[in-house]
Amino acid sequence: MASPVFRDVHVRAPGKLNLALSVGPRDEDGYHELATVFQAVSLYEDVYASAADRIEVSFAGSVDTSELAGADNTLVHRAARLVADEMTALDRERLGLGPRQSPGVRLRVSKNVPIAGGMGGGSADAAATLLACDAHWGLDLPRERLAQLAARLGSDVPFSLYGQTQLGAGRGDELTPVMTRGEFHWVLVIAPFGVSTPAVYGRYDELRPDAPRPHVSHELLVALRNGDSAGVAASMHNDLTDAAFDLAPQLAETINDAARYETRWLLSGSGPTLAFLTDDAVSARGLAGHLSQAGHRAVAVHGPVPGARFVSDL
Ligand code: C5P
């Protein structure tokens, strides 16, 4: 049997933490110059692409996706349209598309990364969609081109494509790999609410109108290279912490509940997800169990993990 023109694919992309998030002054577009260290962690978004006449997107998963139902301009739609715009006349002919006919694809997104949680879940969806549409339509665009499209979709989307541990400069989209050793074991505490990233940055501007140029500490990079989780815990830092706690004061309760476990914590991105760094997988599972018993949604994960990748052809 001839191979189908449209390939059904399954792509998985990870959520992320920012082990350092140093935020500089605001530029004229309202964006901030960042110096950040991203780490991709083992909490994933899955995107399944199959044939359809137009671009159709649906969301399901372990997080409540009801607010996304019916939305027709999500990052997933936008990512699919950007890939569609890359088609050449030859591609269109091969796919049997008329000159004015838009290509279609059905994209089913299974979400595990919290929505508006500061872990780049939407960015992971977008990165996975870029890869899935490219493969579904058989375009074979270079990774570098997909990374350019990714940067147009959002500052964190290029990182979701590459994953692992990376230094992010500019808006967070100029990436350099960071050497790390071994695995780091995190416990995520996922809040039952989201916060708006622009609102957190806005509050940061009020709190720090004189923010200096951003930088990442040398100690953090050395600790990552040595696989020294105590060193990472001592040097990880997020400049948005005070701003996020101002907008979500309930976070202080989680910190109070966790204080007895003497584990260093970090706000993930613009929050409200909190990440506790433990010594090993056993400690992470133990802390996740304690925090779950105290009524929190706590999940043990590890990093670094790869960026968007094919799981299997369906
Ligand atoms: O690029 P992205 O759409 O993910 O950014 C979301 C929001 O985060 C922006 O509208 C902006 O308020 C804030 N942001 C910023 N500086 C950055 C990245 C994001 O102020 N470098």
Coordinates of C-alpha atoms and ligand atoms in Angstrom, one line a residue:
M1 CA 0.0 0.0 0.0
A2 CA 1.3 3.5 -0.8
S3 CA 2.4 5.5 2.2
P4 CA -0.2 8.1 3.2
V5 CA 0.5 11.7 2.1
F6 CA -0.4 13.0 5.6
R7 CA 1.6 11.4 8.4
D8 CA -0.1 10.9 11.8
V9 CA 2.4 11.9 14.4
H10 CA 2.8 12.2 18.2
V11 CA 5.2 14.9 19.5
R12 CA 6.0 15.5 23.2
A13 CA 7.5 18.7 24.6
P14 CA 8.4 19.5 28.3
G15 CA 7.6 22.2 30.7
K16 CA 10.4 24.3 32.2
L17 CA 11.8 26.0 35.2
N18 CA 14.0 29.1 35.3
L19 CA 16.8 28.3 37.7
A20 CA 17.9 31.9 37.3
L21 CA 15.6 34.7 36.1
S22 CA 17.4 38.0 36.2
V23 CA 15.2 40.7 34.7
G24 CA 16.6 44.0 33.3
P25 CA 14.9 47.2 32.4
R26 CA 11.9 47.3 30.1
D27 CA 12.5 48.2 26.4
E28 CA 10.2 50.4 24.2
D29 CA 8.2 47.3 23.1
G30 CA 7.4 46.5 26.8
Y31 CA 9.7 43.5 26.9
H32 CA 12.6 43.0 29.4
E33 CA 16.1 42.0 28.7
L34 CA 16.6 38.7 30.5
A35 CA 19.5 36.6 31.7
T36 CA 18.0 33.3 32.5
V37 CA 18.8 29.6 32.9
F38 CA 16.1 27.3 31.7
Q39 CA 15.8 23.7 32.6
A40 CA 13.3 21.4 30.9
V41 CA 11.6 19.0 33.4
S42 CA 9.7 15.7 33.1
L43 CA 6.2 17.2 33.0
Y44 CA 5.0 17.0 29.4
E45 CA 2.6 18.2 26.8
D46 CA 1.6 15.8 24.0
V47 CA 0.4 16.8 20.6
Y48 CA -1.2 14.3 18.2
A49 CA -1.5 15.4 14.5
S50 CA -3.9 13.6 12.1
A51 CA -5.6 14.5 8.8
A52 CA -8.4 17.1 8.6
D53 CA -9.7 19.6 6.0
R54 CA -8.9 22.6 8.1
I55 CA -6.9 23.4 11.2
E56 CA -8.8 21.9 14.2
V57 CA -7.5 22.1 17.7
S58 CA -8.8 20.4 20.9
F59 CA -7.4 20.3 24.4
A60 CA -7.7 17.6 27.2
G61 CA -5.3 16.3 29.9
S62 CA -4.7 16.2 33.6
V63 CA -5.1 19.9 34.0
D64 CA -8.5 21.7 33.6
T65 CA -8.5 22.8 30.0
S66 CA -12.1 24.2 29.9
E67 CA -10.9 27.8 29.5
L68 CA -9.2 26.8 26.2
A69 CA -12.3 25.1 24.7
G70 CA -13.5 27.0 21.7
A71 CA -10.6 29.4 21.7
D72 CA -9.5 29.7 18.1
N73 CA -6.4 31.8 18.4
T74 CA -4.3 29.8 20.8
L75 CA -0.5 29.4 20.3
V76 CA -1.3 26.0 18.8
H77 CA -3.4 27.5 16.0
R78 CA -0.9 30.2 15.4
A79 CA 2.0 27.7 15.3
A80 CA 0.1 25.6 12.8
R81 CA -0.6 28.6 10.6
L82 CA 3.0 29.7 10.6
V83 CA 4.1 26.2 9.4
A84 CA 1.4 26.2 6.7
D85 CA 2.8 29.6 5.5
E86 CA 6.1 27.9 4.8
M87 CA 4.7 25.6 2.2
T88 CA 6.2 25.8 -1.3
A89 CA 4.3 25.4 -4.5
L90 CA 5.8 21.9 -4.8
D91 CA 4.6 21.0 -1.3
R92 CA 1.1 22.1 -2.2
E93 CA 1.2 20.1 -5.4
R94 CA 2.4 17.0 -3.5
L95 CA -0.3 17.4 -0.9
G96 CA -3.0 17.9 -3.7
L97 CA -3.9 21.3 -2.4
G98 CA -5.6 23.8 -4.7
P99 CA -3.9 27.3 -5.2
R100 CA -6.2 29.0 -2.6
Q101 CA -6.8 25.9 -0.4
S102 CA -5.4 26.2 3.1
P103 CA -3.9 23.0 4.5
G104 CA -5.7 21.3 7.4
V105 CA -4.7 19.2 10.4
R106 CA -6.4 17.9 13.4
L107 CA -4.3 18.7 16.5
R108 CA -5.2 17.0 19.8
V109 CA -3.3 18.5 22.7
S110 CA -3.0 16.5 26.0
K111 CA -1.9 18.9 28.7
N112 CA -0.1 18.1 32.0
V113 CA 1.8 21.4 32.5
P114 CA -0.4 23.9 34.4
I115 CA -2.0 26.7 32.4
A116 CA -0.6 30.2 33.4
G117 CA 1.7 28.4 35.9
G118 CA 5.0 29.9 34.8
M119 CA 6.2 26.6 33.4
G120 CA 5.9 27.3 29.7
G121 CA 3.0 24.9 29.0
G122 CA 1.7 27.1 26.2
S123 CA 5.2 27.4 24.7
A124 CA 5.6 23.6 24.9
D125 CA 2.3 23.2 23.0
A126 CA 3.5 25.6 20.3
A127 CA 7.0 24.0 19.9
A128 CA 5.4 20.5 19.7
T129 CA 2.9 21.8 17.1
L130 CA 5.7 23.3 14.9
L131 CA 7.3 19.9 14.8
A132 CA 4.1 17.9 14.4
C133 CA 2.8 20.1 11.5
D134 CA 6.1 20.0 9.8
A135 CA 6.1 16.2 9.9
H136 CA 2.4 15.8 9.2
W137 CA 2.7 17.8 6.0
G138 CA 6.1 16.4 5.1
L139 CA 7.8 19.7 4.8
D140 CA 11.1 18.8 6.5
L141 CA 11.9 22.4 7.5
P142 CA 15.4 22.8 9.2
R143 CA 15.4 23.0 13.0
E144 CA 16.9 26.5 12.6
R145 CA 13.8 27.7 10.6
L146 CA 11.5 26.1 13.2
A147 CA 13.4 28.0 15.9
Q148 CA 12.8 31.3 14.0
L149 CA 9.1 30.6 13.8
A150 CA 9.2 29.6 17.5
A151 CA 10.7 33.0 18.5
R152 CA 7.8 34.7 16.7
L153 CA 5.3 32.8 18.8
G154 CA 6.8 33.7 22.2
S155 CA 10.0 34.2 24.1
D156 CA 10.0 30.7 25.7
V157 CA 9.1 28.7 22.6
P158 CA 12.6 28.3 21.1
F159 CA 13.7 26.8 24.5
S160 CA 10.8 24.3 24.3
L161 CA 12.2 23.1 21.0
Y162 CA 15.7 22.5 22.3
G163 CA 15.1 21.6 26.0
Q164 CA 17.9 20.4 28.3
T165 CA 19.5 23.3 30.3
Q166 CA 20.1 26.5 28.4
L167 CA 21.2 30.0 29.1
G168 CA 18.6 32.5 27.6
A169 CA 19.6 36.0 26.7
G170 CA 17.7 38.8 24.9
R171 CA 14.1 38.1 25.6
G172 CA 15.0 34.6 26.7
D173 CA 15.0 33.4 23.0
E174 CA 18.8 33.6 22.4
L175 CA 20.0 30.3 23.7
T176 CA 23.3 28.7 24.6
P177 CA 23.6 25.2 26.1
V178 CA 24.7 24.9 29.7
M179 CA 26.7 21.9 30.8
T180 CA 25.2 19.9 33.6
R181 CA 26.0 16.6 35.3
G182 CA 23.4 14.1 36.4
E183 CA 19.8 14.7 37.2
F184 CA 18.2 17.3 39.5
H185 CA 15.1 16.2 41.4
W186 CA 12.3 18.8 41.9
V187 CA 9.0 18.9 43.6
L188 CA 6.5 21.2 41.9
V189 CA 3.7 22.7 43.8
I190 CA 1.0 23.6 41.4
A191 CA -1.4 26.3 42.5
P192 CA -5.1 25.9 41.8
F193 CA -5.1 29.3 40.0
G194 CA -2.9 31.0 37.3
V195 CA -1.2 34.4 37.2
S196 CA -0.9 36.7 34.2
T197 CA 2.8 37.0 33.0
P198 CA 2.4 40.6 31.8
A199 CA 0.8 41.5 35.2
V200 CA 3.8 40.0 37.1
Y201 CA 6.3 41.9 34.8
G202 CA 4.2 45.1 35.3
R203 CA 4.4 44.7 39.1
Y204 CA 8.1 44.1 38.8
D205 CA 8.5 47.4 37.0
E206 CA 6.7 49.2 39.8
L207 CA 8.9 47.4 42.5
R208 CA 12.2 47.8 40.5
P209 CA 12.0 50.9 38.3
D210 CA 15.8 51.1 38.4
A211 CA 16.6 47.4 37.5
P212 CA 20.2 46.9 36.5
R213 CA 21.4 44.9 33.4
P214 CA 20.5 41.2 34.0
H215 CA 23.2 38.6 34.8
V216 CA 23.4 34.9 35.8
S217 CA 25.6 34.0 38.7
H218 CA 28.8 32.1 38.1
E219 CA 28.1 29.9 41.2
L220 CA 24.9 28.6 39.6
L221 CA 26.7 27.6 36.4
V222 CA 29.5 25.9 38.3
A223 CA 27.0 24.0 40.5
L224 CA 25.1 22.8 37.5
R225 CA 28.3 21.6 35.8
N226 CA 29.3 19.7 39.0
G227 CA 25.9 18.1 39.5
D228 CA 25.9 19.8 42.9
S229 CA 22.2 20.1 43.9
A230 CA 23.1 21.9 47.2
G231 CA 25.1 24.4 45.2
V232 CA 22.2 24.9 42.7
A233 CA 19.8 25.3 45.6
A234 CA 22.0 28.0 47.2
S235 CA 22.5 30.0 44.0
M236 CA 19.1 29.7 42.2
H237 CA 17.2 33.0 42.1
N238 CA 14.1 34.5 40.4
D239 CA 13.8 38.3 40.3
L240 CA 10.0 38.1 39.7
T241 CA 9.4 36.4 43.1
D242 CA 8.3 39.5 45.1
A243 CA 6.1 40.7 42.2
A244 CA 4.4 37.3 41.9
F245 CA 3.8 37.0 45.7
D246 CA 2.3 40.5 45.6
L247 CA -0.2 39.3 43.0
A248 CA -0.8 35.9 44.6
P249 CA -0.3 36.3 48.4
Q250 CA -1.7 32.8 48.9
L251 CA 1.7 31.4 47.9
A252 CA 3.1 32.4 51.3
E253 CA 0.9 29.6 52.8
T254 CA 2.6 27.0 50.7
I255 CA 6.0 28.3 51.7
N256 CA 4.9 28.2 55.4
D257 CA 3.6 24.6 55.1
A258 CA 6.9 23.5 53.4
A259 CA 9.2 25.3 55.8
R260 CA 9.6 22.3 58.1
Y261 CA 11.2 20.3 55.3
E262 CA 14.0 22.8 55.0
T263 CA 14.1 22.5 51.3
R264 CA 15.1 25.5 49.1
W265 CA 12.4 26.7 46.8
L266 CA 12.1 28.7 43.6
L267 CA 9.3 30.5 41.8
S268 CA 8.9 29.0 38.4
G269 CA 9.0 31.8 35.7
S270 CA 6.3 34.3 36.5
G271 CA 4.6 31.8 38.8
P272 CA 2.6 30.7 40.6
T273 CA 4.2 27.2 40.4
L274 CA 6.8 26.7 43.1
A275 CA 9.7 24.3 42.7
F276 CA 11.5 22.7 45.6
L277 CA 15.0 21.2 44.9
T278 CA 15.7 18.0 46.7
D279 CA 18.9 15.8 46.9
D280 CA 17.6 12.7 45.0
A281 CA 14.5 10.9 43.6
V282 CA 13.6 9.3 47.0
S283 CA 13.6 12.7 48.8
A284 CA 11.6 14.2 46.0
R285 CA 8.9 11.5 46.2
G286 CA 8.9 11.9 50.1
L287 CA 8.4 15.6 50.0
A288 CA 5.8 15.4 47.2
G289 CA 3.9 12.9 49.5
H290 CA 4.1 15.2 52.5
L291 CA 2.9 18.2 50.6
S292 CA 0.1 16.3 48.9
Q293 CA -1.1 15.2 52.4
A294 CA -1.1 18.8 53.4
G295 CA -3.6 19.5 50.6
H296 CA -1.2 20.8 47.9
R297 CA -1.0 19.5 44.3
A298 CA 2.6 18.3 44.4
V299 CA 4.5 16.4 41.7
A300 CA 8.0 15.0 41.7
V301 CA 9.9 15.6 38.4
H302 CA 13.4 15.6 37.2
G303 CA 15.5 17.6 34.7
P304 CA 17.2 18.2 32.4
V305 CA 15.1 16.4 29.7
P306 CA 15.1 16.9 25.9
G307 CA 13.0 19.4 24.1
A308 CA 10.1 18.7 21.6
R309 CA 10.6 15.3 20.0
F310 CA 8.7 12.5 18.2
V311 CA 7.3 9.8 20.5
S312 CA 6.2 7.5 17.7
D313 CA 4.5 7.6 14.3
L314 CA 0.9 6.5 15.0
Ligands
C5P1 O1 7.0 36.5 24.6 P1 5.7 36.1 25.4 O2 4.5 36.3 24.6 O3 5.8 34.7 26.0 O4 5.7 37.1 26.6 C1 4.5 37.2 27.4 C2 4.6 38.5 28.2 O5 5.7 38.4 29.2 C3 4.9 39.7 27.4 O6 3.7 40.3 27.0 C4 5.7 40.6 28.4 O7 4.7 41.3 29.3 C5 6.4 39.6 29.3 N1 7.8 39.5 28.9 C6 8.7 40.5 29.1 N2 10.0 40.4 28.8 C7 10.5 39.2 28.2 C8 9.6 38.1 28.0 C9 8.2 38.3 28.3 O8 8.3 41.6 29.6 N3 11.7 39.1 27.9

